[in-house]
Amino acid sequence: MPQSEITTLEQFIVDQQALHVNADGSLSRIFRAIELAAKIVNRDVRKAGLIDILGEDGSINPHGEDQQKLDVIANNVFISALSRTKEVSMIISEENEGVVYVEGCENEKYIVAIDPLDGSSNIDVNVSIGSIFSIYQRSNPENNPSIDDCLQNGDRQVAAGYVFYGSSTMLVYTTGQGVNGFTLDDALQEFCLSHPQIKTPSEGGIFSVNEGNYQDFPTGIQAYIDYCKDPDKPTKRPYKARYIGSMIADFHRNLLKGGIFMYPSTNKSPNGKLRLMYECNPMAFIAEQAGGLASTGSMRVMELDPTELHQRCPLYIGSKNMVQKAVDMLHQYESVLVNR
Ligand code: P6P
């Protein structure tokens, strides 16, 4: 790409800010902080095998899960970078039980929800992982900050995105004006616009689900998985089964090529496994902005009003016709776990 055609994330942020006459630069400062954190985490992820940061940290996260060392490093990096912007009053993180109140920023207007390193169980086996973020404005910044400010549904997000530490490192995000992808040029250490205005195909040939849980899925989802596997030339089935065990990797491939990612409810996890505030909502914002769908099976993910910081919800996300088909079959069989 000729040098003159490179658009860096920094320039893109400046250009986007210029489009909003009332923009005061505070959201831009948050994006710059996320960019810096992404570069630091990328550096550590890329050398994880060379220095002693692989494996478990020995501590337990709020959900009773063993924390990987890189989980802790990534969490500290993102919280530090966001706090230093002086634009963020509260941070919600998968790695922190409660709200992180940023000292001296009680009356700042932004809240950021993060999964600092999603898929961390894959770190030690060199499988792609990622960081996810979701940004809200406080409904009442003049009031004392509280958890109530944080419990907003996904339709109220002002921005959302993910950093994908894959064969290349990408930052993909939306502010509601479409979805743009930036690839990190290692030599320049700049995220450069590589995927402008991403649109996801309405149909796809990939389904992503942990079939190890098949017996425990709602009947309608079992039927949809069987449908994906049934040979049918006109609809180009059987679809390809692709499941990496790292949502960002599965989501990103399906976003570009077309496909559906599912994490249904099961007996063991009646609300699925994935977290609403910092996994499902940000990915749903991106999916819908790219022309796809994101459903809990009962409603659009972004309509679900949160009641807890770390609540889970079932997730069906990706190409709109595939998601619609899966949800239709779920309802058609009318078999929710509670009635089985
Ligand atoms: P399972 C990683 O832990 C994660 O949160 C997602 O990134 C991934 O898609 C999912 O869990 C994998 O869960 O139960 O299939 O191993």
Coordinates of N, CA, C and O and ligand atoms in Angstrom, one line a residue, residues 94 115 118-122 210 213 243 245-248 250 261 263 268 273-274 279, ligand 1:
E94 N -13.9 -8.3 33.5 CA -14.2 -9.7 33.9 C -13.3 -10.1 35.0 O -13.6 -11.0 35.8
D115 N -13.2 -7.1 28.6 CA -12.7 -8.5 28.9 C -11.3 -8.4 28.4 O -11.0 -8.4 27.2
D118 N -9.7 -12.4 26.4 CA -10.7 -13.4 26.2 C -10.1 -14.6 25.5 O -9.3 -14.5 24.6
G119 N -10.4 -15.8 26.0 CA -9.8 -17.0 25.5 C -8.5 -17.4 26.1 O -7.7 -18.1 25.6
S120 N -8.3 -16.8 27.3 CA -7.0 -17.0 27.9 C -6.5 -18.4 28.2 O -5.4 -18.7 28.3
S121 N -7.5 -19.3 28.2 CA -7.1 -20.7 28.4 C -6.3 -21.2 27.2 O -5.6 -22.2 27.3
N122 N -6.4 -20.5 26.1 CA -5.6 -20.9 24.9 C -4.2 -20.3 24.9 O -3.4 -20.6 24.0
N210 N -19.6 -25.4 20.3 CA -19.0 -26.5 21.0 C -19.9 -27.7 21.0 O -20.8 -27.9 21.9
N213 N -21.2 -30.2 23.8 CA -22.4 -29.9 24.7 C -23.7 -30.2 24.0 O -24.8 -29.9 24.5
Y243 N -14.6 -24.3 15.1 CA -14.7 -23.8 16.5 C -13.4 -23.8 17.1 O -12.8 -24.9 17.4
G245 N -12.5 -22.1 20.0 CA -12.5 -22.1 21.5 C -12.1 -20.7 22.0 O -11.8 -20.5 23.2
S246 N -12.0 -19.8 21.0 CA -11.7 -18.4 21.4 C -12.7 -17.6 20.6 O -12.6 -17.5 19.3
M247 N -13.6 -17.0 21.3 CA -14.8 -16.4 20.6 C -14.4 -15.3 19.6 O -14.9 -15.3 18.5
I248 N -13.4 -14.5 19.9 CA -13.0 -13.4 19.0 C -12.5 -14.0 17.7 O -12.8 -13.5 16.6
D250 N -13.3 -17.0 16.3 CA -14.4 -17.5 15.6 C -15.3 -16.4 15.0 O -15.7 -16.4 13.9
F261 N -21.9 -18.0 15.1 CA -21.3 -18.5 16.3 C -22.4 -18.6 17.4 O -23.2 -17.7 17.5
Y263 N -23.3 -19.9 21.4 CA -23.1 -20.4 22.8 C -24.4 -20.5 23.5 O -24.8 -19.6 24.2
K268 N -26.0 -27.2 32.5 CA -25.0 -26.7 33.4 C -24.9 -25.2 33.4 O -24.7 -24.6 34.4
K273 N -22.5 -19.3 28.7 CA -21.3 -19.0 29.4 C -20.8 -17.6 29.2 O -20.2 -17.1 30.1
L274 N -21.2 -17.0 28.1 CA -20.6 -15.7 27.8 C -21.2 -14.5 28.5 O -22.4 -14.6 28.9
E279 N -18.7 -9.1 26.7 CA -18.5 -10.1 25.6 C -19.6 -10.0 24.6 O -19.4 -9.6 23.5
Ligands
P6P1 P1 -16.1 -23.7 25.8 C1 -13.1 -18.5 26.2 O1 -12.9 -19.0 27.6 C2 -14.5 -18.2 26.0 O2 -15.0 -17.3 26.9 C3 -14.7 -17.8 24.5 O3 -13.7 -17.1 24.0 C4 -14.9 -19.1 23.8 O4 -15.7 -19.0 22.6 C5 -15.6 -20.0 24.9 O5 -15.3 -19.5 26.1 C6 -15.3 -21.4 24.8 O6 -16.0 -22.1 25.8 O7 -17.1 -24.0 26.9 O8 -16.6 -24.1 24.4 O9 -14.7 -24.2 26.0

